[in-house]
mmCIF file of C-alpha atoms and ligand atoms in Angstrom:
data_model
loop_
_atom_site.group_PDB
_atom_site.id
_atom_site.type_symbol
_atom_site.label_atom_id
_atom_site.label_comp_id
_atom_site.label_asym_id
_atom_site.label_seq_id
_atom_site.Cartn_x
_atom_site.Cartn_y
_atom_site.Cartn_z
ATOM 1 C CA MET Y 223 -55.151 -9.919 -17.402
ATOM 2 C CA ALA Y 224 -51.980 -8.406 -15.590
ATOM 3 C CA LYS Y 225 -49.638 -5.775 -17.560
ATOM 4 C CA MET Y 226 -45.782 -6.908 -18.412
ATOM 5 C CA ASN Y 227 -43.449 -4.674 -18.390
ATOM 6 C CA GLU Y 228 -43.236 -2.950 -21.591
ATOM 7 C CA ASN Y 229 -39.174 -2.289 -21.616
ATOM 8 C CA PHE Y 230 -38.924 -5.951 -22.138
ATOM 9 C CA LEU Y 231 -40.052 -5.000 -25.222
ATOM 10 C CA ASN Y 232 -37.199 -3.060 -26.131
ATOM 11 C CA LEU Y 233 -34.871 -5.720 -25.519
ATOM 12 C CA LYS Y 234 -32.383 -6.994 -28.202
ATOM 13 C CA LYS Y 235 -32.954 -10.595 -28.641
ATOM 14 C CA SER Y 236 -30.927 -12.632 -26.868
ATOM 15 C CA TYR Y 237 -29.556 -14.843 -30.162
ATOM 16 C CA LEU Y 238 -25.981 -14.834 -30.196
ATOM 17 C CA PHE Y 239 -24.940 -17.838 -28.204
ATOM 18 C CA ILE Y 240 -28.168 -19.678 -29.581
ATOM 19 C CA GLU Y 241 -27.271 -18.906 -33.010
ATOM 20 C CA ILE Y 242 -24.234 -20.503 -31.800
ATOM 21 C CA GLY Y 243 -24.827 -23.634 -30.895
ATOM 22 C CA LYS Y 244 -27.447 -23.974 -33.892
ATOM 23 C CA ARG Y 245 -24.642 -23.542 -36.242
ATOM 24 C CA VAL Y 246 -22.437 -25.770 -34.022
ATOM 25 C CA ARG Y 247 -24.738 -28.613 -33.694
ATOM 26 C CA GLU Y 248 -25.545 -28.091 -37.425
ATOM 27 C CA TYR Y 249 -21.704 -28.801 -38.562
ATOM 28 C CA ILE Y 250 -21.702 -31.642 -36.338
ATOM 29 C CA ALA Y 251 -24.811 -33.545 -37.652
ATOM 30 C CA ALA Y 252 -22.890 -33.059 -41.053
ATOM 31 C CA HIS Y 253 -19.321 -34.341 -39.470
ATOM 32 C CA PRO Y 254 -19.698 -36.788 -36.495
ATOM 33 C CA ASP Y 255 -16.377 -37.363 -36.574
ATOM 34 C CA ASN Y 256 -13.909 -34.312 -36.682
ATOM 35 C CA LYS Y 257 -12.856 -33.100 -33.058
ATOM 36 C CA ILE Y 258 -14.208 -29.356 -33.009
ATOM 37 C CA ILE Y 259 -11.965 -27.414 -30.819
ATOM 38 C CA ARG Y 260 -14.981 -24.989 -28.516
ATOM 39 C CA MET Y 261 -12.849 -21.245 -27.663
ATOM 40 C CA GLY Y 262 -16.193 -19.281 -27.919
ATOM 41 C CA ILE Y 263 -18.168 -19.631 -23.984
ATOM 42 C CA GLY Y 264 -16.076 -17.937 -21.672
ATOM 43 C CA ASP Y 265 -16.444 -20.132 -18.763
ATOM 44 C CA VAL Y 266 -13.546 -22.199 -16.790
ATOM 45 C CA THR Y 267 -12.356 -25.434 -17.607
ATOM 46 C CA LEU Y 268 -10.568 -26.347 -14.482
ATOM 47 C CA PRO Y 269 -11.601 -27.514 -11.528
ATOM 48 C CA LEU Y 270 -11.691 -26.249 -8.083
ATOM 49 C CA VAL Y 271 -8.205 -26.489 -5.969
ATOM 50 C CA PRO Y 272 -7.772 -28.465 -3.151
ATOM 51 C CA ALA Y 273 -7.980 -25.183 -0.222
ATOM 52 C CA VAL Y 274 -11.485 -24.559 -1.782
ATOM 53 C CA VAL Y 275 -12.818 -28.147 -2.183
ATOM 54 C CA ASP Y 276 -11.656 -29.175 1.510
ATOM 55 C CA ALA Y 277 -13.103 -25.718 2.982
ATOM 56 C CA MET Y 278 -16.111 -26.809 1.557
ATOM 57 C CA LYS Y 279 -16.310 -30.534 2.365
ATOM 58 C CA LYS Y 280 -15.662 -29.347 6.447
ATOM 59 C CA ALA Y 281 -17.837 -26.909 6.044
ATOM 60 C CA SER Y 282 -20.705 -28.892 4.244
ATOM 61 C CA GLU Y 283 -20.025 -32.038 7.662
ATOM 62 C CA GLU Y 284 -20.578 -28.665 10.211
ATOM 63 C CA MET Y 285 -24.099 -28.260 8.572
ATOM 64 C CA GLY Y 286 -24.624 -32.274 9.537
ATOM 65 C CA VAL Y 287 -23.757 -31.907 13.318
ATOM 66 C CA LYS Y 288 -26.202 -30.492 15.616
ATOM 67 C CA GLU Y 289 -23.283 -27.904 17.145
ATOM 68 C CA THR Y 290 -22.227 -26.744 13.988
ATOM 69 C CA PHE Y 291 -25.339 -26.221 12.043
ATOM 70 C CA ARG Y 292 -26.805 -23.162 10.211
ATOM 71 C CA GLY Y 293 -29.446 -21.601 9.072
ATOM 72 C CA TYR Y 294 -29.853 -18.208 7.778
ATOM 73 C CA GLU Y 295 -27.220 -16.191 8.138
ATOM 74 C CA ASP Y 296 -27.945 -13.188 10.179
ATOM 75 C CA SER Y 297 -26.902 -10.372 7.769
ATOM 76 C CA GLY Y 298 -27.914 -11.730 4.539
ATOM 77 C CA LEU Y 299 -24.807 -9.802 3.646
ATOM 78 C CA GLY Y 300 -22.283 -11.873 4.254
ATOM 79 C CA TYR Y 301 -19.817 -13.862 7.329
ATOM 80 C CA ASP Y 302 -17.681 -11.780 8.881
ATOM 81 C CA PHE Y 303 -15.008 -14.208 8.076
ATOM 82 C CA LEU Y 304 -15.613 -14.132 4.666
ATOM 83 C CA ARG Y 305 -15.500 -10.463 4.322
ATOM 84 C CA GLU Y 306 -12.721 -9.458 6.522
ATOM 85 C CA ALA Y 307 -10.924 -12.152 4.088
ATOM 86 C CA ILE Y 308 -11.495 -9.862 1.218
ATOM 87 C CA ALA Y 309 -10.760 -6.518 2.670
ATOM 88 C CA ALA Y 310 -7.026 -7.788 3.625
ATOM 89 C CA TYR Y 311 -7.069 -9.544 0.188
ATOM 90 C CA TYR Y 312 -7.570 -5.137 -0.782
ATOM 91 C CA LYS Y 313 -5.384 -3.670 1.295
ATOM 92 C CA LYS Y 314 -2.543 -5.917 -0.253
ATOM 93 C CA ASN Y 315 -3.654 -4.943 -3.906
ATOM 94 C CA GLY Y 316 -3.504 -1.426 -2.237
ATOM 95 C CA ALA Y 317 -7.128 -0.295 -1.553
ATOM 96 C CA GLU Y 318 -8.297 0.425 1.535
ATOM 97 C CA VAL Y 319 -11.437 -1.053 2.019
ATOM 98 C CA ALA Y 320 -13.809 -2.520 5.349
ATOM 99 C CA ALA Y 321 -14.987 -5.666 5.553
ATOM 100 C CA GLU Y 322 -18.842 -3.661 6.484
ATOM 101 C CA GLU Y 323 -17.844 -2.270 2.754
ATOM 102 C CA VAL Y 324 -17.506 -5.605 1.341
ATOM 103 C CA LEU Y 325 -20.895 -7.596 0.916
ATOM 104 C CA ILE Y 326 -21.164 -10.881 -0.192
ATOM 105 C CA SER Y 327 -22.985 -12.437 -3.593
ATOM 106 C CA ASP Y 328 -24.061 -15.488 -5.188
ATOM 107 C CA GLY Y 329 -21.885 -13.353 -8.687
ATOM 108 C CA ALA Y 330 -21.596 -10.648 -9.884
ATOM 109 C CA LYS Y 331 -24.104 -10.966 -12.574
ATOM 110 C CA SER Y 332 -27.251 -10.517 -10.385
ATOM 111 C CA ASP Y 333 -25.048 -7.845 -8.925
ATOM 112 C CA CYS Y 334 -24.990 -5.837 -11.876
ATOM 113 C CA GLY Y 335 -28.103 -6.483 -12.968
ATOM 114 C CA ASN Y 336 -29.887 -5.996 -9.063
ATOM 115 C CA ILE Y 337 -27.689 -2.795 -8.517
ATOM 116 C CA GLY Y 338 -31.001 -1.263 -10.818
ATOM 117 C CA ASP Y 339 -33.917 -1.602 -8.350
ATOM 118 C CA ILE Y 340 -31.875 1.425 -6.245
ATOM 119 C CA LEU Y 341 -30.987 3.538 -9.230
ATOM 120 C CA SER Y 342 -33.897 6.102 -10.835
ATOM 121 C CA ALA Y 343 -35.032 4.873 -13.888
ATOM 122 C CA ASP Y 344 -34.830 8.688 -14.528
ATOM 123 C CA ASN Y 345 -30.595 8.243 -14.654
ATOM 124 C CA THR Y 346 -29.132 8.236 -18.387
ATOM 125 C CA VAL Y 347 -26.681 5.190 -18.491
ATOM 126 C CA LEU Y 348 -23.204 5.504 -20.043
ATOM 127 C CA ILE Y 349 -21.687 1.994 -21.555
ATOM 128 C CA THR Y 350 -19.180 1.322 -23.495
ATOM 129 C CA ASP Y 351 -19.867 0.169 -26.650
ATOM 130 C CA PRO Y 352 -18.792 -3.744 -27.221
ATOM 131 C CA ALA Y 353 -19.762 -4.393 -23.581
ATOM 132 C CA TYR Y 354 -21.112 -7.689 -21.308
ATOM 133 C CA PRO Y 355 -24.556 -7.878 -22.368
ATOM 134 C CA VAL Y 356 -25.677 -7.473 -18.035
ATOM 135 C CA TYR Y 357 -25.110 -4.035 -18.257
ATOM 136 C CA VAL Y 358 -27.811 -2.657 -21.337
ATOM 137 C CA ASP Y 359 -30.318 -5.536 -20.298
ATOM 138 C CA ALA Y 360 -30.695 -4.887 -17.061
ATOM 139 C CA ASN Y 361 -31.295 -1.327 -17.436
ATOM 140 C CA VAL Y 362 -32.996 -1.065 -20.693
ATOM 141 C CA MET Y 363 -35.353 -4.415 -18.550
ATOM 142 C CA GLY Y 364 -35.725 -0.819 -16.010
ATOM 143 C CA GLY Y 365 -36.961 1.947 -18.585
ATOM 144 C CA ARG Y 366 -33.021 4.037 -18.871
ATOM 145 C CA LYS Y 367 -32.269 6.444 -21.297
ATOM 146 C CA VAL Y 368 -28.807 4.082 -22.171
ATOM 147 C CA LEU Y 369 -25.737 6.140 -24.220
ATOM 148 C CA PHE Y 370 -22.594 4.344 -25.416
ATOM 149 C CA ALA Y 371 -18.887 5.205 -25.225
ATOM 150 C CA ASN Y 372 -17.008 3.352 -28.323
ATOM 151 C CA SER Y 373 -14.080 1.437 -27.442
ATOM 152 C CA ASP Y 374 -12.690 0.380 -30.548
ATOM 153 C CA GLU Y 375 -9.103 0.804 -32.780
ATOM 154 C CA SER Y 376 -8.788 3.982 -32.060
ATOM 155 C CA ASN Y 377 -8.263 3.850 -28.214
ATOM 156 C CA GLY Y 378 -6.981 0.200 -27.764
ATOM 157 C CA PHE Y 379 -10.849 -0.644 -27.184
ATOM 158 C CA ALA Y 380 -10.393 0.996 -23.911
ATOM 159 C CA ALA Y 381 -13.569 4.105 -24.387
ATOM 160 C CA MET Y 382 -12.651 6.993 -22.857
ATOM 161 C CA PRO Y 383 -15.538 9.607 -20.937
ATOM 162 C CA ASP Y 384 -16.095 12.221 -23.305
ATOM 163 C CA LYS Y 385 -16.804 15.906 -21.356
ATOM 164 C CA ASN Y 386 -19.448 16.618 -23.627
ATOM 165 C CA VAL Y 387 -21.384 14.038 -22.894
ATOM 166 C CA HIS Y 388 -23.583 13.858 -19.264
ATOM 167 C CA ALA Y 389 -24.358 10.617 -17.555
ATOM 168 C CA ASP Y 390 -25.346 9.498 -13.908
ATOM 169 C CA ILE Y 391 -24.208 6.178 -14.288
ATOM 170 C CA ILE Y 392 -21.451 4.645 -15.877
ATOM 171 C CA TYR Y 393 -20.798 1.183 -16.510
ATOM 172 C CA LEU Y 394 -16.803 -0.126 -16.948
ATOM 173 C CA CYS Y 395 -15.430 -3.591 -16.648
ATOM 174 C CA SER Y 396 -11.742 -3.594 -16.439
ATOM 175 C CA PRO Y 397 -10.121 -6.179 -17.452
ATOM 176 C CA ASN Y 398 -12.714 -6.061 -20.067
ATOM 177 C CA ASN Y 399 -14.801 -8.809 -21.530
ATOM 178 C CA PRO Y 400 -14.873 -9.009 -24.087
ATOM 179 C CA THR Y 401 -12.157 -6.824 -25.764
ATOM 180 C CA GLY Y 402 -9.667 -8.036 -23.284
ATOM 181 C CA SER Y 403 -8.267 -4.368 -22.229
ATOM 182 C CA ALA Y 404 -7.356 -3.313 -19.006
ATOM 183 C CA TYR Y 405 -7.457 0.540 -17.160
ATOM 184 C CA THR Y 406 -4.240 1.798 -15.878
ATOM 185 C CA ALA Y 407 -4.750 4.019 -12.894
ATOM 186 C CA ALA Y 408 -4.605 7.446 -15.345
ATOM 187 C CA GLN Y 409 -7.318 6.088 -17.363
ATOM 188 C CA LEU Y 410 -9.324 5.079 -14.015
ATOM 189 C CA LYS Y 411 -8.531 8.778 -12.958
ATOM 190 C CA GLU Y 412 -10.131 9.978 -15.917
ATOM 191 C CA TRP Y 413 -13.093 8.831 -15.533
ATOM 192 C CA ILE Y 414 -13.385 9.097 -11.818
ATOM 193 C CA ASP Y 415 -12.743 12.946 -12.533
ATOM 194 C CA TYR Y 416 -15.511 12.720 -15.453
ATOM 195 C CA ALA Y 417 -18.044 10.892 -12.648
ATOM 196 C CA LEU Y 418 -17.110 13.969 -9.975
ATOM 197 C CA ALA Y 419 -17.842 15.978 -12.534
ATOM 198 C CA ASN Y 420 -21.383 14.610 -13.859
ATOM 199 C CA ASP Y 421 -21.925 13.813 -9.996
ATOM 200 C CA ALA Y 422 -22.771 10.495 -11.246
ATOM 201 C CA VAL Y 423 -21.082 6.673 -10.369
ATOM 202 C CA ILE Y 424 -19.591 4.029 -11.410
ATOM 203 C CA ILE Y 425 -19.794 0.692 -11.371
ATOM 204 C CA TYR Y 426 -16.648 -1.020 -11.902
ATOM 205 C CA ASP Y 427 -17.403 -4.996 -12.884
ATOM 206 C CA SER Y 428 -13.808 -6.159 -11.891
ATOM 207 C CA ALA Y 429 -14.451 -10.115 -12.420
ATOM 208 C CA TYR Y 430 -10.853 -10.388 -14.095
ATOM 209 C CA GLU Y 431 -8.663 -8.973 -11.713
ATOM 210 C CA ALA Y 432 -7.680 -11.755 -10.810
ATOM 211 C CA PHE Y 433 -5.858 -12.126 -14.476
ATOM 212 C CA ILE Y 434 -4.055 -8.617 -13.962
ATOM 213 C CA HIS Y 435 -0.225 -9.200 -14.644
ATOM 214 C CA ASP Y 436 0.836 -5.192 -15.411
ATOM 215 C CA PRO Y 437 2.157 -3.819 -12.352
ATOM 216 C CA GLU Y 438 1.054 -0.448 -14.077
ATOM 217 C CA ILE Y 439 -2.582 -1.720 -14.445
ATOM 218 C CA PRO Y 440 -4.307 -1.467 -10.959
ATOM 219 C CA HIS Y 441 -5.856 -4.351 -9.067
ATOM 220 C CA SER Y 442 -9.437 -2.399 -8.211
ATOM 221 C CA ILE Y 443 -10.396 1.311 -8.772
ATOM 222 C CA PHE Y 444 -10.499 2.097 -4.938
ATOM 223 C CA ALA Y 445 -6.935 2.152 -5.414
ATOM 224 C CA ILE Y 446 -7.651 5.763 -7.762
ATOM 225 C CA GLU Y 447 -8.332 9.036 -5.547
ATOM 226 C CA GLY Y 448 -11.276 10.312 -5.466
ATOM 227 C CA SER Y 449 -13.025 6.576 -6.588
ATOM 228 C CA ARG Y 450 -14.419 6.030 -3.059
ATOM 229 C CA LYS Y 451 -17.278 9.096 -3.589
ATOM 230 C CA CYS Y 452 -18.292 8.286 -6.771
ATOM 231 C CA ALA Y 453 -17.448 4.269 -7.120
ATOM 232 C CA ILE Y 454 -19.219 0.817 -6.574
ATOM 233 C CA GLU Y 455 -17.291 -2.576 -7.282
ATOM 234 C CA ILE Y 456 -18.646 -5.571 -8.086
ATOM 235 C CA CYS Y 457 -16.701 -8.667 -8.081
ATOM 236 C CA SER Y 458 -17.079 -12.511 -8.504
ATOM 237 C CA LEU Y 459 -14.813 -15.865 -8.192
ATOM 238 C CA SER Y 460 -16.733 -17.136 -10.647
ATOM 239 C CA LYS Y 461 -13.003 -16.864 -13.608
ATOM 240 C CA THR Y 462 -10.703 -15.944 -10.070
ATOM 241 C CA ALA Y 463 -11.364 -19.313 -8.551
ATOM 242 C CA GLY Y 464 -13.308 -21.652 -11.254
ATOM 243 C CA PHE Y 465 -16.730 -20.682 -9.261
ATOM 244 C CA THR Y 466 -18.939 -20.542 -11.979
ATOM 245 C CA GLY Y 467 -20.713 -23.718 -10.740
ATOM 246 C CA VAL Y 468 -20.444 -22.611 -7.153
ATOM 247 C CA ARG Y 469 -21.501 -18.479 -6.984
ATOM 248 C CA CYS Y 470 -19.879 -16.423 -4.824
ATOM 249 C CA GLY Y 471 -19.396 -13.275 -5.567
ATOM 250 C CA TYR Y 472 -18.739 -9.311 -3.701
ATOM 251 C CA THR Y 473 -19.500 -6.535 -4.111
ATOM 252 C CA VAL Y 474 -17.936 -2.464 -2.512
ATOM 253 C CA ILE Y 475 -19.279 0.100 -1.669
ATOM 254 C CA PRO Y 476 -17.847 3.146 0.313
ATOM 255 C CA LYS Y 477 -19.747 4.613 3.401
ATOM 256 C CA GLU Y 478 -19.711 7.860 2.191
ATOM 257 C CA LEU Y 479 -20.974 7.043 -1.449
ATOM 258 C CA MET Y 480 -24.425 9.071 -1.951
ATOM 259 C CA LEU Y 481 -27.361 8.522 -4.201
ATOM 260 C CA LYS Y 482 -30.005 11.529 -3.965
ATOM 261 C CA SER Y 483 -33.955 11.340 -4.009
ATOM 262 C CA SER Y 484 -36.205 14.357 -5.898
ATOM 263 C CA ASP Y 485 -35.946 16.412 -2.710
ATOM 264 C CA GLY Y 486 -32.031 17.042 -3.007
ATOM 265 C CA THR Y 487 -32.080 14.716 0.366
ATOM 266 C CA GLU Y 488 -28.884 12.677 0.385
ATOM 267 C CA HIS Y 489 -28.974 9.047 1.041
ATOM 268 C CA SER Y 490 -26.211 6.279 1.842
ATOM 269 C CA PHE Y 491 -25.897 3.922 -1.040
ATOM 270 C CA ARG Y 492 -24.823 1.340 0.526
ATOM 271 C CA ASP Y 493 -28.022 1.587 3.257
ATOM 272 C CA LEU Y 494 -30.215 1.133 -0.028
ATOM 273 C CA TRP Y 495 -28.240 -1.761 -0.882
ATOM 274 C CA ILE Y 496 -28.026 -3.582 2.121
ATOM 275 C CA ARG Y 497 -32.178 -2.452 2.436
ATOM 276 C CA ARG Y 498 -32.452 -3.904 -0.881
ATOM 277 C CA GLU Y 499 -30.840 -7.453 0.477
ATOM 278 C CA GLY Y 500 -32.648 -7.652 3.746
ATOM 279 C CA SER Y 501 -36.083 -7.569 1.521
ATOM 280 C CA LYS Y 502 -34.946 -9.533 -1.656
ATOM 281 C CA PHE Y 503 -31.583 -11.699 -0.732
ATOM 282 C CA ASN Y 504 -31.431 -14.025 2.075
ATOM 283 C CA GLY Y 505 -27.439 -14.852 1.301
ATOM 284 C CA VAL Y 506 -24.748 -17.101 -0.036
ATOM 285 C CA ALA Y 507 -24.598 -20.581 1.858
ATOM 286 C CA TYR Y 508 -22.465 -21.256 4.524
ATOM 287 C CA PRO Y 509 -20.096 -23.352 2.752
ATOM 288 C CA VAL Y 510 -19.937 -21.574 -0.294
ATOM 289 C CA GLN Y 511 -18.808 -18.668 1.680
ATOM 290 C CA ARG Y 512 -16.271 -21.058 3.616
ATOM 291 C CA ALA Y 513 -15.358 -22.066 0.252
ATOM 292 C CA ALA Y 514 -14.473 -18.224 -0.698
ATOM 293 C CA GLU Y 515 -12.519 -17.576 2.451
ATOM 294 C CA ALA Y 516 -9.871 -20.471 1.183
ATOM 295 C CA VAL Y 517 -9.257 -18.505 -2.031
ATOM 296 C CA PHE Y 518 -7.755 -15.999 0.126
ATOM 297 C CA THR Y 519 -5.699 -18.126 2.205
ATOM 298 C CA GLU Y 520 -2.558 -18.188 1.732
ATOM 299 C CA GLU Y 521 -2.491 -21.954 0.323
ATOM 300 C CA GLY Y 522 -5.641 -20.942 -1.650
ATOM 301 C CA GLN Y 523 -4.254 -17.712 -3.687
ATOM 302 C CA LYS Y 524 -0.528 -20.181 -4.644
ATOM 303 C CA GLN Y 525 -3.142 -23.273 -5.940
ATOM 304 C CA THR Y 526 -5.886 -20.869 -7.927
ATOM 305 C CA LYS Y 527 -2.776 -18.212 -9.473
ATOM 306 C CA ALA Y 528 -1.438 -21.599 -10.258
ATOM 307 C CA VAL Y 529 -4.538 -22.636 -12.018
ATOM 308 C CA ILE Y 530 -4.688 -18.420 -13.849
ATOM 309 C CA GLU Y 531 -1.102 -19.611 -14.634
ATOM 310 C CA LYS Y 532 -2.341 -22.175 -16.718
ATOM 311 C CA TYR Y 533 -5.042 -20.511 -18.572
ATOM 312 C CA MET Y 534 -2.499 -17.423 -18.969
ATOM 313 C CA GLU Y 535 -0.134 -19.798 -20.510
ATOM 314 C CA ASN Y 536 -3.054 -20.575 -23.826
ATOM 315 C CA ALA Y 537 -3.617 -16.759 -23.640
ATOM 316 C CA LYS Y 538 0.234 -16.790 -24.840
ATOM 317 C CA VAL Y 539 -0.091 -18.993 -26.937
ATOM 318 C CA MET Y 540 -3.142 -17.294 -28.500
ATOM 319 C CA ALA Y 541 -1.132 -13.875 -29.089
ATOM 320 C CA ASP Y 542 2.371 -15.377 -30.085
ATOM 321 C CA THR Y 543 0.295 -16.239 -33.228
ATOM 322 C CA PHE Y 544 -1.731 -13.007 -33.777
ATOM 323 C CA ASP Y 545 1.672 -11.647 -33.128
ATOM 324 C CA GLU Y 546 4.269 -14.080 -35.848
ATOM 325 C CA LEU Y 547 -0.042 -13.415 -38.277
ATOM 326 C CA GLY Y 548 0.481 -9.940 -37.772
ATOM 327 C CA ILE Y 549 -3.159 -9.737 -36.571
ATOM 328 C CA LYS Y 550 -4.538 -6.584 -35.056
ATOM 329 C CA TYR Y 551 -5.426 -7.901 -31.631
ATOM 330 C CA THR Y 552 -6.018 -6.556 -28.004
ATOM 331 C CA GLY Y 553 -6.116 -8.615 -24.484
ATOM 332 C CA GLY Y 554 -3.938 -11.866 -23.652
ATOM 333 C CA LYS Y 555 -1.804 -10.376 -21.097
ATOM 334 C CA ASN Y 556 -3.973 -8.915 -18.323
ATOM 335 C CA SER Y 557 -7.319 -10.899 -18.488
ATOM 336 C CA PRO Y 558 -8.005 -14.737 -20.578
ATOM 337 C CA TYR Y 559 -10.028 -13.567 -24.081
ATOM 338 C CA ILE Y 560 -8.069 -12.662 -26.962
ATOM 339 C CA TRP Y 561 -9.506 -9.642 -29.477
ATOM 340 C CA PHE Y 562 -8.860 -10.254 -33.119
ATOM 341 C CA ARG Y 563 -9.891 -7.969 -35.778
ATOM 342 C CA CYS Y 564 -11.270 -10.572 -38.330
ATOM 343 C CA PRO Y 565 -9.117 -12.283 -41.222
ATOM 344 C CA PHE Y 566 -9.609 -11.447 -44.725
ATOM 345 C CA GLY Y 567 -11.627 -8.166 -44.089
ATOM 346 C CA MET Y 568 -14.710 -10.676 -42.915
ATOM 347 C CA GLY Y 569 -18.199 -9.425 -40.633
ATOM 348 C CA SER Y 570 -17.680 -12.015 -37.597
ATOM 349 C CA TRP Y 571 -20.791 -14.102 -38.306
ATOM 350 C CA GLU Y 572 -18.593 -14.590 -41.572
ATOM 351 C CA PHE Y 573 -15.527 -15.257 -39.815
ATOM 352 C CA PHE Y 574 -17.342 -17.502 -37.712
ATOM 353 C CA ASP Y 575 -18.235 -19.617 -40.229
ATOM 354 C CA LYS Y 576 -14.621 -19.785 -41.871
ATOM 355 C CA LEU Y 577 -13.391 -21.001 -38.730
ATOM 356 C CA LEU Y 578 -15.938 -23.382 -38.186
ATOM 357 C CA ASN Y 579 -16.335 -24.903 -40.984
ATOM 358 C CA GLU Y 580 -12.369 -24.683 -41.977
ATOM 359 C CA ALA Y 581 -10.276 -25.011 -39.349
ATOM 360 C CA GLU Y 582 -13.348 -26.748 -36.580
ATOM 361 C CA VAL Y 583 -13.002 -23.985 -33.922
ATOM 362 C CA VAL Y 584 -15.689 -21.761 -32.441
ATOM 363 C CA GLY Y 585 -15.257 -18.552 -31.223
ATOM 364 C CA THR Y 586 -17.517 -15.950 -30.614
ATOM 365 C CA PRO Y 587 -18.228 -13.451 -33.154
ATOM 366 C CA GLY Y 588 -17.408 -9.491 -31.288
ATOM 367 C CA GLU Y 589 -20.892 -7.845 -32.919
ATOM 368 C CA GLY Y 590 -23.191 -10.057 -30.401
ATOM 369 C CA PHE Y 591 -21.051 -7.570 -27.441
ATOM 370 C CA GLY Y 592 -22.325 -4.314 -29.190
ATOM 371 C CA LYS Y 593 -21.901 -2.501 -32.733
ATOM 372 C CA ASN Y 594 -17.668 -1.969 -32.243
ATOM 373 C CA GLY Y 595 -17.920 -5.106 -32.204
ATOM 374 C CA ASP Y 596 -18.522 -6.093 -36.336
ATOM 375 C CA GLY Y 597 -15.314 -7.082 -37.634
ATOM 376 C CA TRP Y 598 -13.590 -8.292 -34.296
ATOM 377 C CA PHE Y 599 -13.731 -11.815 -33.011
ATOM 378 C CA ARG Y 600 -13.538 -13.079 -29.395
ATOM 379 C CA LEU Y 601 -11.521 -16.349 -28.362
ATOM 380 C CA THR Y 602 -10.739 -17.589 -24.886
ATOM 381 C CA ALA Y 603 -7.830 -19.393 -23.031
ATOM 382 C CA PHE Y 604 -10.455 -21.393 -21.385
ATOM 383 C CA ASN Y 605 -9.007 -24.889 -22.575
ATOM 384 C CA THR Y 606 -6.205 -26.897 -22.299
ATOM 385 C CA LEU Y 607 -2.877 -25.792 -23.913
ATOM 386 C CA GLU Y 608 -2.938 -28.949 -26.264
ATOM 387 C CA ASN Y 609 -6.238 -27.487 -27.730
ATOM 388 C CA THR Y 610 -5.438 -23.995 -27.675
ATOM 389 C CA LYS Y 611 -1.947 -25.280 -29.509
ATOM 390 C CA GLU Y 612 -3.801 -26.730 -31.864
ATOM 391 C CA ALA Y 613 -6.074 -24.456 -32.471
ATOM 392 C CA MET Y 614 -3.493 -22.142 -33.092
ATOM 393 C CA ALA Y 615 -1.836 -24.224 -35.517
ATOM 394 C CA ARG Y 616 -5.506 -24.643 -37.470
ATOM 395 C CA PHE Y 617 -6.263 -20.898 -37.412
ATOM 396 C CA ARG Y 618 -2.403 -20.794 -38.808
ATOM 397 C CA LYS Y 619 -3.492 -22.502 -41.835
ATOM 398 C CA LEU Y 620 -6.255 -20.866 -42.148
ATOM 399 C CA CYS Y 621 -4.767 -17.440 -42.749
ATOM 400 C CA GLY Y 622 -1.521 -19.578 -45.051
ATOM 401 C CA LYS Y 623 0.718 -20.255 -42.790
ATOM 402 C CA GLN Y 624 1.836 -23.458 -41.766
HETATM 403 N N1 PLP Z 749 -18.979 -9.854 -15.424
HETATM 404 C C1 PLP Z 749 -18.426 -10.171 -16.305
HETATM 405 C C2 PLP Z 749 -16.892 -8.784 -17.020
HETATM 406 C C3 PLP Z 749 -18.409 -11.735 -17.048
HETATM 407 O O1 PLP Z 749 -17.512 -11.507 -18.179
HETATM 408 C C4 PLP Z 749 -19.012 -12.374 -16.405
HETATM 409 C C5 PLP Z 749 -18.832 -14.167 -16.454
HETATM 410 O O2 PLP Z 749 -18.575 -14.249 -18.065
HETATM 411 C C6 PLP Z 749 -19.504 -11.709 -15.256
HETATM 412 C C7 PLP Z 749 -19.515 -10.419 -14.234
HETATM 413 C C8 PLP Z 749 -20.184 -12.952 -14.272
HETATM 414 O O3 PLP Z 749 -19.901 -13.402 -13.116
HETATM 415 P P1 PLP Z 749 -20.134 -14.831 -12.033
HETATM 416 O O4 PLP Z 749 -19.924 -15.873 -12.831
HETATM 417 O O5 PLP Z 749 -19.659 -14.170 -10.642
HETATM 418 O O6 PLP Z 749 -21.700 -13.819 -12.021
#
């Protein structure tokens, strides 16, 4: 019999959303006529904007005409039109990256996990706790030693490096899922200095970059000095432009970033990733890449930003409610997530049940994202304003305020 990758035996059971689904189904079965408001899963709720739909339609038409039909894309790394549009977007955000350093993907989740293909199992990985689960799972599957950097109340749920701990690979996510916190330039510089001192690589997940509103928060790690020698940045159009069902993202790898082989020779990180993609990935669909290009046009930016503002209006309704109730929270200002301390001193599953049973609102228990999430809870702004207001009215009532 073929043998399994035994690292899979070390994975924690992935029960969070399964367990949430089970409890919600049971509640609905017992109360079929009641209106439940779902603010748990982080999927967008608004449709693609017209600029994106038009571009996708036009490109699909091209695929049906002999002269403009396209098969495999030559490089599999993305068409130049998209890579150049993204490099120009970076420039506007104060970061210089070359179009050749932008590598198009089918989304951030795959790249966050697959990047491990080019990294030795001998590396020690540092991951913030709580965190988006793929960072831990992919590294456990790869057999790497995982250490945690605590994101907790003491640092506003934005973990900072500990000089006494050595790591080779560091996963950072800003603005953060699940905590909604975002690193300032000074905080990122501290992480970059730590990475350079440890000869480490930062894998920077920037999936919520488009939600940044505070001018003090950088839109890219590449806006910070020293980053090109120690960081890659993984991005996604999922939340930026409603691409969760379309699938397109991009990873930026500076040309000067290196990895070492055991004989001490240095190898280009980007070349190794391109080699990996050449063997295992055949690129993103042409109509999807044209749709992605449309996101970066003037019209596309205007339209997608208007959608984000709608979500942020919901986030503000939530933040105002927590301010009014005096409940501690992070997020909601530069991200679509609000992360708050469970009222009544409850644990996060205990509060999940209370919120579901007494307010008919579904959220996500913080402990599903790591041990520091216990006693904390995540709600998302991906909903209608009407539902968000209704959910917050129910929340106030639950906390004894009308
Ligand atoms: N990174 C973070 C932090 C996320 O929250 C998500 C999705 O929820 C992703 C990556 C996945 O993005 P994609 O849909 O591009 O795979």
